[in-house]
Short mmCIF file of C-alpha atoms in Angstrom, two decimals:
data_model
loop_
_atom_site.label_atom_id
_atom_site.label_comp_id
_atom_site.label_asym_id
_atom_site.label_seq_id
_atom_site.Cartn_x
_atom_site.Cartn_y
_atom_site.Cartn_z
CA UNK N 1 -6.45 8.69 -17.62
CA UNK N 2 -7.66 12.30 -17.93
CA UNK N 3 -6.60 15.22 -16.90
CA UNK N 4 -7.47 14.43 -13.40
CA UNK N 5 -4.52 12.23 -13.56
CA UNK N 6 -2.53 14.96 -12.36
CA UNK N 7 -4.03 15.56 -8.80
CA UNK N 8 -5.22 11.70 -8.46
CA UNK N 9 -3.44 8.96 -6.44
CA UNK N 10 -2.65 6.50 -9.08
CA UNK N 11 0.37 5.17 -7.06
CA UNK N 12 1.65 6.47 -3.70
CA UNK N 13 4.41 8.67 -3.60
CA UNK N 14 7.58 8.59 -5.82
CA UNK N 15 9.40 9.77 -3.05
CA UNK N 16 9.66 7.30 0.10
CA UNK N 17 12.13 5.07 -0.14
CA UNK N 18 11.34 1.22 0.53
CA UNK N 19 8.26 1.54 -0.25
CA UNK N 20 7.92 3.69 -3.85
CA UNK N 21 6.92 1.85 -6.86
CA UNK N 22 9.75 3.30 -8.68
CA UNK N 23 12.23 2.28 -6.16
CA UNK N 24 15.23 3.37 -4.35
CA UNK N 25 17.01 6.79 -5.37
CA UNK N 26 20.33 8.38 -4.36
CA UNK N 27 20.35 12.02 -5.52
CA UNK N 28 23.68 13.48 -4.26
CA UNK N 29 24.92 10.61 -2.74
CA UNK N 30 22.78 10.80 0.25
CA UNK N 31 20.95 7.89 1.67
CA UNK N 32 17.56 7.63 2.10
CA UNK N 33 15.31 7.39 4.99
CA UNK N 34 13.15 4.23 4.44
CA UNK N 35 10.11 4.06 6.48
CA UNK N 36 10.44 2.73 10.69
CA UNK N 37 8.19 4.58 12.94
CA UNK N 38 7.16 1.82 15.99
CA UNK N 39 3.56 1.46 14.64
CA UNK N 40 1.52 -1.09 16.45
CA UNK N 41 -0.94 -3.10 13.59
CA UNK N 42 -3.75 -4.32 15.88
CA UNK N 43 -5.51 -6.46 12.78
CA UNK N 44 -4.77 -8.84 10.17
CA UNK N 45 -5.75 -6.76 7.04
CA UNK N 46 -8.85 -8.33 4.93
CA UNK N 47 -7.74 -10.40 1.79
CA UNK N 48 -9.25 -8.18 -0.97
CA UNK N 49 -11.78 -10.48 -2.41
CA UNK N 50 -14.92 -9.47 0.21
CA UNK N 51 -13.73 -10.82 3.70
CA UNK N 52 -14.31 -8.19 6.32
CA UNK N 53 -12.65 -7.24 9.55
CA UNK N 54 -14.28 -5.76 12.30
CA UNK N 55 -12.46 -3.40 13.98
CA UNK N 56 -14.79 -1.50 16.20
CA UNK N 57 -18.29 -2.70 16.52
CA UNK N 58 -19.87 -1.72 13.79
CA UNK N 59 -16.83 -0.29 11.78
CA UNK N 60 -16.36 -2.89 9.20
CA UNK N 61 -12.78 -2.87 7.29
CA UNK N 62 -12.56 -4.13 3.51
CA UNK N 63 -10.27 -4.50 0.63
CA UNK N 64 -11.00 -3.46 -3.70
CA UNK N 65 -8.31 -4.68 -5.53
CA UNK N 66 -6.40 -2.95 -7.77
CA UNK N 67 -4.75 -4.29 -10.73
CA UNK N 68 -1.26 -1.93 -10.32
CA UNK N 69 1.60 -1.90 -7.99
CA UNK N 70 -0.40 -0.53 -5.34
CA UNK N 71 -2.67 -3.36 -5.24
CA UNK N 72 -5.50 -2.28 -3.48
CA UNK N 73 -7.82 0.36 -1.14
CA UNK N 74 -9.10 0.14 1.79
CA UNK N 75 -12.82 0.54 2.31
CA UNK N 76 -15.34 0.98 5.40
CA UNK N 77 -18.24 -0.11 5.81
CA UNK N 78 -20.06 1.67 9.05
CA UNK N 79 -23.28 0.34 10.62
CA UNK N 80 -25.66 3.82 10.41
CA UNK N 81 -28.88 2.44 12.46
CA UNK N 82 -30.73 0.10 10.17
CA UNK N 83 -28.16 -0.16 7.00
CA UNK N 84 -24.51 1.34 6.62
CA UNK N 85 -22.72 4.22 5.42
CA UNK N 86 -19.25 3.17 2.77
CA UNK N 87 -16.46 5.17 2.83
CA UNK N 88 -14.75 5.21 -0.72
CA UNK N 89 -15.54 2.66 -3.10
CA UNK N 90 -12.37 1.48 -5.33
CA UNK N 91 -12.01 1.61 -8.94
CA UNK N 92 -14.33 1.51 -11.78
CA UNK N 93 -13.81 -2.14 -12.76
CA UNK N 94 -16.13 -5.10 -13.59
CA UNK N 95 -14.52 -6.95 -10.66
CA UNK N 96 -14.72 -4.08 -8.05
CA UNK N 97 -18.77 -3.82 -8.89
CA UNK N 98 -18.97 -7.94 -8.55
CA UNK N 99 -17.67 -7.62 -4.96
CA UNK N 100 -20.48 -5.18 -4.09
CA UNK N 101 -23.18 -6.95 -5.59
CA UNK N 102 -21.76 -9.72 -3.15
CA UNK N 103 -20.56 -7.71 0.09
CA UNK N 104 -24.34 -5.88 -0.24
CA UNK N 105 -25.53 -9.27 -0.48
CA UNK N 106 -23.05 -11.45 2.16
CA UNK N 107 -22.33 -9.02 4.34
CA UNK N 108 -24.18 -6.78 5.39
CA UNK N 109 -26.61 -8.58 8.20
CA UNK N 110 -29.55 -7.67 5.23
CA UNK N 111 -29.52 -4.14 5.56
CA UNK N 112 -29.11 -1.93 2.86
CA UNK N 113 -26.49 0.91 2.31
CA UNK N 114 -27.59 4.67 3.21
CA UNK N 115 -25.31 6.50 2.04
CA UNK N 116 -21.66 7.25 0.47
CA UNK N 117 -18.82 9.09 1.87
CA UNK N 118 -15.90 9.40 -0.54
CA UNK N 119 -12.57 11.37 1.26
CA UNK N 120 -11.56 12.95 -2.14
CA UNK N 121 -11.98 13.12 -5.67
CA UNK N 122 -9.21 10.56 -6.74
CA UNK N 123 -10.83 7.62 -8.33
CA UNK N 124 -9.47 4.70 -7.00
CA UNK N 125 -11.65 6.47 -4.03
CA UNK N 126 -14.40 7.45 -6.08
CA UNK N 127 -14.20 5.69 -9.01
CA UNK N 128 -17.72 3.55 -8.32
CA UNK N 129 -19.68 6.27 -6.60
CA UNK N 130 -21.70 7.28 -9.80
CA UNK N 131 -22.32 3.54 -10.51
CA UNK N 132 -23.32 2.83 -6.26
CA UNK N 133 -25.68 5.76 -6.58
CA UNK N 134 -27.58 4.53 -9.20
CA UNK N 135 -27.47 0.55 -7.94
CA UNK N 136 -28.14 1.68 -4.42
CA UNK N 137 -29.55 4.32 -4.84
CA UNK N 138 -27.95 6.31 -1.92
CA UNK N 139 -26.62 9.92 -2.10
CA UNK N 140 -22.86 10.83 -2.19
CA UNK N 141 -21.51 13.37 0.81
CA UNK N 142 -18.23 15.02 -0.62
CA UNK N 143 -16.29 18.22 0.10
CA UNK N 144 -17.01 20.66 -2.48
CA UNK N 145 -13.83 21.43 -4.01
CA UNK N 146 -13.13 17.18 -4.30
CA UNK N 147 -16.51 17.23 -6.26
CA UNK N 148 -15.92 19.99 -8.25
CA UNK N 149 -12.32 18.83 -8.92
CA UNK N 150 -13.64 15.58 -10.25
CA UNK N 151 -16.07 17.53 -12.17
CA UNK N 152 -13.50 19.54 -13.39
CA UNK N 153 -10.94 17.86 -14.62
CA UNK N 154 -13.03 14.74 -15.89
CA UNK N 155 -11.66 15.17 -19.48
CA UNK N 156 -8.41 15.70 -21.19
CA UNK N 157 -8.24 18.22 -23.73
CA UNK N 158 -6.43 17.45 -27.28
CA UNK N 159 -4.99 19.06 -28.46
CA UNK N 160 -3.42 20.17 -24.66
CA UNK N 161 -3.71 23.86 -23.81
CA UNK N 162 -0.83 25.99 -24.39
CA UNK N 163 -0.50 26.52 -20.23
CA UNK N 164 0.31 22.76 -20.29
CA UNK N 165 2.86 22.73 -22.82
CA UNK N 166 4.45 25.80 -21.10
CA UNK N 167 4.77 23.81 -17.91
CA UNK N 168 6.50 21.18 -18.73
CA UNK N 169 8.49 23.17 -21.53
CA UNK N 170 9.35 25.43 -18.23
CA UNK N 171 10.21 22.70 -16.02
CA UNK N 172 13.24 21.60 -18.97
CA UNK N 173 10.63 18.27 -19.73
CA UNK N 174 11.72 17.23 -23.29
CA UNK N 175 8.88 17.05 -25.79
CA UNK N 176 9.17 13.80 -26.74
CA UNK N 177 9.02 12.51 -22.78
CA UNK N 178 5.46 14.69 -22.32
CA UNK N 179 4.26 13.01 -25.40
CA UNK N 180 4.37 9.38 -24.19
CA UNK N 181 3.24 10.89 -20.51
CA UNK N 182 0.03 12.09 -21.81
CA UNK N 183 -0.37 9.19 -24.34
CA UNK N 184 -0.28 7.02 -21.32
CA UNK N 185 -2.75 9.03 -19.71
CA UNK N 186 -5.30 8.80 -22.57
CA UNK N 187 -4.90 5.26 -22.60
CA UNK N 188 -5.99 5.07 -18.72
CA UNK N 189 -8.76 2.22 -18.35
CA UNK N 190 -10.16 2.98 -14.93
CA UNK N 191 -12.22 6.57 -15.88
CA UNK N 192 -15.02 6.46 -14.06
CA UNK N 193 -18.55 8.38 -15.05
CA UNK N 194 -18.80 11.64 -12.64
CA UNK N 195 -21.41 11.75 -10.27
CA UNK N 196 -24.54 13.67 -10.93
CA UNK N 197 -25.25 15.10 -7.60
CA UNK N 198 -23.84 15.64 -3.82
CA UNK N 199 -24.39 16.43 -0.29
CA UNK N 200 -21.49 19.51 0.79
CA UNK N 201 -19.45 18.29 4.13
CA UNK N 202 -17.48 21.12 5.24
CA UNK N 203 -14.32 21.29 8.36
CA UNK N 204 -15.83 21.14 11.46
CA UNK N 205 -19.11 19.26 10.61
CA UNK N 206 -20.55 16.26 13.00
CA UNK N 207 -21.52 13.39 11.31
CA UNK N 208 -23.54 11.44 12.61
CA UNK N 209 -23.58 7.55 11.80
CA UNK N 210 -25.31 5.07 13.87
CA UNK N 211 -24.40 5.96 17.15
CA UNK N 212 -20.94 7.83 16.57
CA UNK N 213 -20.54 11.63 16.06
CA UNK N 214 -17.48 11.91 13.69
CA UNK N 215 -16.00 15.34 12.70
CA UNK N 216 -15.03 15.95 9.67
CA UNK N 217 -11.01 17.23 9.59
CA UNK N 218 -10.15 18.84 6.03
CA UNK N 219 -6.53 18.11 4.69
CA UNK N 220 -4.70 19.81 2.02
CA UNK N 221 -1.52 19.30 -0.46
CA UNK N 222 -2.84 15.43 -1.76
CA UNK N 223 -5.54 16.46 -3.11
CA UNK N 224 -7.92 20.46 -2.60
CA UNK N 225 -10.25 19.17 0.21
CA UNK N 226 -9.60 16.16 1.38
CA UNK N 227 -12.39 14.98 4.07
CA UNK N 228 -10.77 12.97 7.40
CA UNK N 229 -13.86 11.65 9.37
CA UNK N 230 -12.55 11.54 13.45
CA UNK N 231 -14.98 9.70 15.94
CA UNK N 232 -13.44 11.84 19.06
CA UNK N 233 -15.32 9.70 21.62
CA UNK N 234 -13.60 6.19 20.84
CA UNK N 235 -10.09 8.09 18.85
CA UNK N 236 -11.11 6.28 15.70
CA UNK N 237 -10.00 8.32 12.57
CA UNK N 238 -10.97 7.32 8.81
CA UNK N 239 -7.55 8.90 7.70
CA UNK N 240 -8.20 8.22 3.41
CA UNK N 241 -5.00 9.48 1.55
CA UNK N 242 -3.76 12.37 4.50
CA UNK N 243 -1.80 9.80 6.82
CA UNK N 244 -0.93 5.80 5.14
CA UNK N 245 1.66 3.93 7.64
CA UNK N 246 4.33 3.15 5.21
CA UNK N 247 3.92 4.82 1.86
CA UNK N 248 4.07 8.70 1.39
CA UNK N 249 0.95 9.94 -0.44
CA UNK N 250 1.84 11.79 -3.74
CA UNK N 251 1.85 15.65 -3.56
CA UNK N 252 2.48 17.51 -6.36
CA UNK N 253 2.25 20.16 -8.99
CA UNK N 254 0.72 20.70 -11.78
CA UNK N 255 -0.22 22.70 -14.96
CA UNK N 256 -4.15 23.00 -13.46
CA UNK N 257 -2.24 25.58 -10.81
CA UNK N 258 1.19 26.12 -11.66
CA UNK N 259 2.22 28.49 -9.07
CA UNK N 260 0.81 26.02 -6.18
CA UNK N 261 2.45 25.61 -2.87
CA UNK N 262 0.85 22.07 -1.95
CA UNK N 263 3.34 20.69 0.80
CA UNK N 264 3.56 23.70 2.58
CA UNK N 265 -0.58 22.97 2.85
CA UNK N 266 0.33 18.82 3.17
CA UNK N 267 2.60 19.66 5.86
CA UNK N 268 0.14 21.83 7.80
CA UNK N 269 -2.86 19.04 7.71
CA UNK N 270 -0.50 16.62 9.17
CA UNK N 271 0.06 19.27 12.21
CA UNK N 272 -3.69 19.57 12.62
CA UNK N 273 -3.95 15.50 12.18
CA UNK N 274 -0.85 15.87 14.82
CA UNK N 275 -3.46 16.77 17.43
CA UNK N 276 -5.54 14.38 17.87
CA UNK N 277 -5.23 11.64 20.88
CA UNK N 278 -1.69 10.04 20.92
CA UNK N 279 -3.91 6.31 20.81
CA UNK N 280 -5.90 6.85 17.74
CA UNK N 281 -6.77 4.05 15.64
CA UNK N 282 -5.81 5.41 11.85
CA UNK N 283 -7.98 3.76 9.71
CA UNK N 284 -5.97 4.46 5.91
CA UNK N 285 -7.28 4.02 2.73
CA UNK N 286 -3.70 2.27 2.24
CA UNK N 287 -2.02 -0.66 4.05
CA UNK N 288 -2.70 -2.05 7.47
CA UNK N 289 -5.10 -0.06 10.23
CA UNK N 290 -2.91 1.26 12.67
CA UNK N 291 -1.62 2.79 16.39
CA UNK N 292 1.09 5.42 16.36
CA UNK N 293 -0.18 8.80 15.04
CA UNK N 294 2.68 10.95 16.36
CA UNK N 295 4.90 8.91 15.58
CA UNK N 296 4.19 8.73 11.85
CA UNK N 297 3.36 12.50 11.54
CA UNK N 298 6.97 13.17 12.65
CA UNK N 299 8.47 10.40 10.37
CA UNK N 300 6.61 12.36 7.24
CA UNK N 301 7.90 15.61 8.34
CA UNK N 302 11.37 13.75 8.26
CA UNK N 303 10.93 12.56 5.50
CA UNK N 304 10.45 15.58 3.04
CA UNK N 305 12.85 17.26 5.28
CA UNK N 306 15.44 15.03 3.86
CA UNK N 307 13.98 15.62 0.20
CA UNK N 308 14.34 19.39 0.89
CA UNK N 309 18.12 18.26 1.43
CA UNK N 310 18.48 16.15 -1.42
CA UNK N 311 17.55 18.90 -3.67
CA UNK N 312 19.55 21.31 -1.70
CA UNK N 313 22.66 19.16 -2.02
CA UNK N 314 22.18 18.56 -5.80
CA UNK N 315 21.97 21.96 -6.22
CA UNK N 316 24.99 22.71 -4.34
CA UNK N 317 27.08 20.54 -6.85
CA UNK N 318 25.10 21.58 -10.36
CA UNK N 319 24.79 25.33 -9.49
CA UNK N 320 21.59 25.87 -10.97
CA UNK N 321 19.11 23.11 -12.60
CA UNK N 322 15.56 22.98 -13.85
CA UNK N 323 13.44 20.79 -12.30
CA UNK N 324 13.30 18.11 -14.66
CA UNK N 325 17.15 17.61 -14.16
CA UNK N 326 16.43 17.52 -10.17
CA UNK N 327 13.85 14.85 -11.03
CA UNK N 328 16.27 12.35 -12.75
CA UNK N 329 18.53 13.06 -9.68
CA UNK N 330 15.94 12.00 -7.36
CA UNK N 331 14.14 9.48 -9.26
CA UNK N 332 16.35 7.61 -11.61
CA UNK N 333 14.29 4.48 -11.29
CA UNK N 334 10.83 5.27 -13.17
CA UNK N 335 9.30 2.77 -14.58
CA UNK N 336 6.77 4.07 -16.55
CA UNK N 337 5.39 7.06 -18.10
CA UNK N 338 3.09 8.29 -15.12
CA UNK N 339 5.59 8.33 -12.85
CA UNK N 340 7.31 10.78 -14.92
CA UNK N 341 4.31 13.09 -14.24
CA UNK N 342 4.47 12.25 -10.71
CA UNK N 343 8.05 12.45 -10.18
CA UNK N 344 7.99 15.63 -11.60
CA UNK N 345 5.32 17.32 -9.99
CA UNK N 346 6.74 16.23 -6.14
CA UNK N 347 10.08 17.72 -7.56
CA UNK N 348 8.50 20.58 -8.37
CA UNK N 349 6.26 21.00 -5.15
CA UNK N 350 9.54 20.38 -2.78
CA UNK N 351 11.34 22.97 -5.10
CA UNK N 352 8.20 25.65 -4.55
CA UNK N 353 8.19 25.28 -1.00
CA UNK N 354 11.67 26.07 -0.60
CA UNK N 355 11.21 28.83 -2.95
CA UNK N 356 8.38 30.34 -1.04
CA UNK N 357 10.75 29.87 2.18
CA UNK N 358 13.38 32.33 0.59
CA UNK N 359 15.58 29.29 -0.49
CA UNK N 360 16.15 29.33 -3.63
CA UNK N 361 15.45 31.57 -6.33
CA UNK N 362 13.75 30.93 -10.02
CA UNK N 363 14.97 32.76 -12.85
CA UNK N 364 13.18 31.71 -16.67
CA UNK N 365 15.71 32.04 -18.68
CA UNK N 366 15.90 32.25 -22.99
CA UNK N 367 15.52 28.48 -23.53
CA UNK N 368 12.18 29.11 -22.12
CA UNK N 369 13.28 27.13 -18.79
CA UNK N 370 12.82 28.14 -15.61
CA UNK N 371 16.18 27.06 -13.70
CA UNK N 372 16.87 26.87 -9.95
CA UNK N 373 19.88 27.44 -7.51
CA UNK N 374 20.11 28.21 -3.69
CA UNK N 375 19.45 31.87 -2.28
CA UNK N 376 21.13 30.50 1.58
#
């Protein structure tokens, strides 16, 4: 994986109990809230192998599989006059490009696809949208920092910048653990060629796709510019990464901006998503289509509320800790070398927002580590 690997979803969140690929925590003693919101699941998800559901007319649901603990993505396929538009695309694999050829060709009434909407730069949502443009060839619509992230950050550098190695060395990450991370990183299969080209969406734009408007609703904290598509007329909302029914999507920092205050931005896109119609039909790019908005949007803010108090409390009885030491207390259960970087870098973005909030203070001391204890 490149250096991208540290703003893409490779797994969801380290941090939701039940759910989390690394598994259950107790930092401080203090249980954890697994996910429980009443969601109502109006479909019986697609087996990942080409079926389609139909969930509106028109608005065709589909699964890429994904050969990791998070096992797949969810795709849509929506009819745009005479051919379709594709939301996301999966990984870059052999087997993801097979079921194309055959959904093009199965599928698709005959009609060909128009166009490609990926919701961010992470490549399990990306991954095939160089390789669709050229089979296809259809143009890609993208925010422009998600493109120029993907751009950006399409390579890993070796040997790493200094800035890196000052991260972790800051965070109290022992050399030897960063070494495997980023080994494991270069070893990543699924790197996908970058797209040549886009087409800018921007907050606030209508869409228009057969005969839906849908406005395009910007989140923030998952990933720089993460495009929502809502179809306000019939509540339907393509919801990508920003709001998954069971899993928390990963949010964290890293050494591309250090001083980052992501959740503080993740928190504020779920209040904006927190405004739309009460009946919605969330369309994820995770898990089953759903009813329930609200009521997830207040079990997320619950749920980092409590990690702000599992920090808090492990503070409480250590005094002062850097955040690699807060990380094993939260997430004892890794189970491999990513989730190290993950682990770390939600750690660190729960510990920045409550040092932006006034509560807790950072002090670098001589080891070169910065360490953190409670202000209040």
């Amino acid at each position: 994986m490149s250096l991208s690997a540290l703003q893409r979803l490779r797994r969801p969140s380290v941090s939701e109990a039940g759910d989390s690929p690394v598994g259950h925590t107790r930092a401080a003693r203090l249980p954890r809230r697994a996910a429980s919101a009443a969601l109502d699941y109006p479909f019986t998800p697609p087996a990942a192998d080409g079926s389609v559901v139909e969930v509106a007319p028109g608005i065709l649901w589909l699964r890429q599989p994904m050969p990791m603990s998070l096992d797949h993505i969810n795709v849509y396929l929506l009819r745009d006059g005479e051919g379709w538009t594709l939301v996301d695309t999966g990984l870059n694999t052999t087997r993801s490009q097979e079921l194309w050829r055959e959904i093009v060709a199965t599928r698709l009434g005959g009609l060909p696809l128009k166009r490609l909407i990926c919701t961010h730069s992470h490549y399990d949502h990306a991954g095939l949208a160089a390789w669709l443009m050229e089979s296809y060839q259809i143009p890609l619509l993208m925010s422009y920092g998600e493109y120029f992230m993907m751009r950006g950050v399409s390579t890993l550098p070796e040997p790493l910048p200094d800035s890196h190695l000052r991260f972790y060395q800051q965070a109290g990450m022992p050399a030897d653990v960063v070494a495997r991370m980023f080994e494991a990183l270069r070893r990543d299969p699924f790197m996908p060629e970058v797209p040549p080209s886009f087409e800018r969406i921007r907050e606030g734009e209508l869409i228009r796709i057969g005969s839906r408007d849908w406005r395009v609703v910007i989140g923030e904290g998952h990933s720089p510019e993460h495009a929502c598509l809502y179809c306000e007329d019939e509540r339907i909302l393509l919801a990508g990464d920003q709001l998954l029914p069971r899993i928390t999507s990963n949010v964290l920092v890293s050494p591309i901006e250090p001083e980052a205050d992501p959740l503080r931005l993740w928190l504020a896109s779920l209040d904006r998503l927190d405004q739309l119609a009460p009946d919605t039909l969330v369309l994820p790019s995770h898990q089953g289509v759903f009813r329930g908005l609200h009521a997830r949007v207040e079990e997320l803010h619950a749920h980092h509320q409590q990690q702000f108090e599992l920090l808090l409390a492990a503070l409480d009885e250590l005094g002062a800790a850097t955040a690699y030491e807060l990380m094993l207390r939260q997430f004892p259960k890794r189970r491999h070398p990513v989730d190290d970087l993950m682990a770390l870098g939600e750690t660190i973005a729960h510990l920045s927002c409550l040092r932006y909030q006034g509560s807790l203070r950072r002090v670098l001391e001589e080891d070169g580590c910065h360490r953190f204890s409670r202000l209040v």
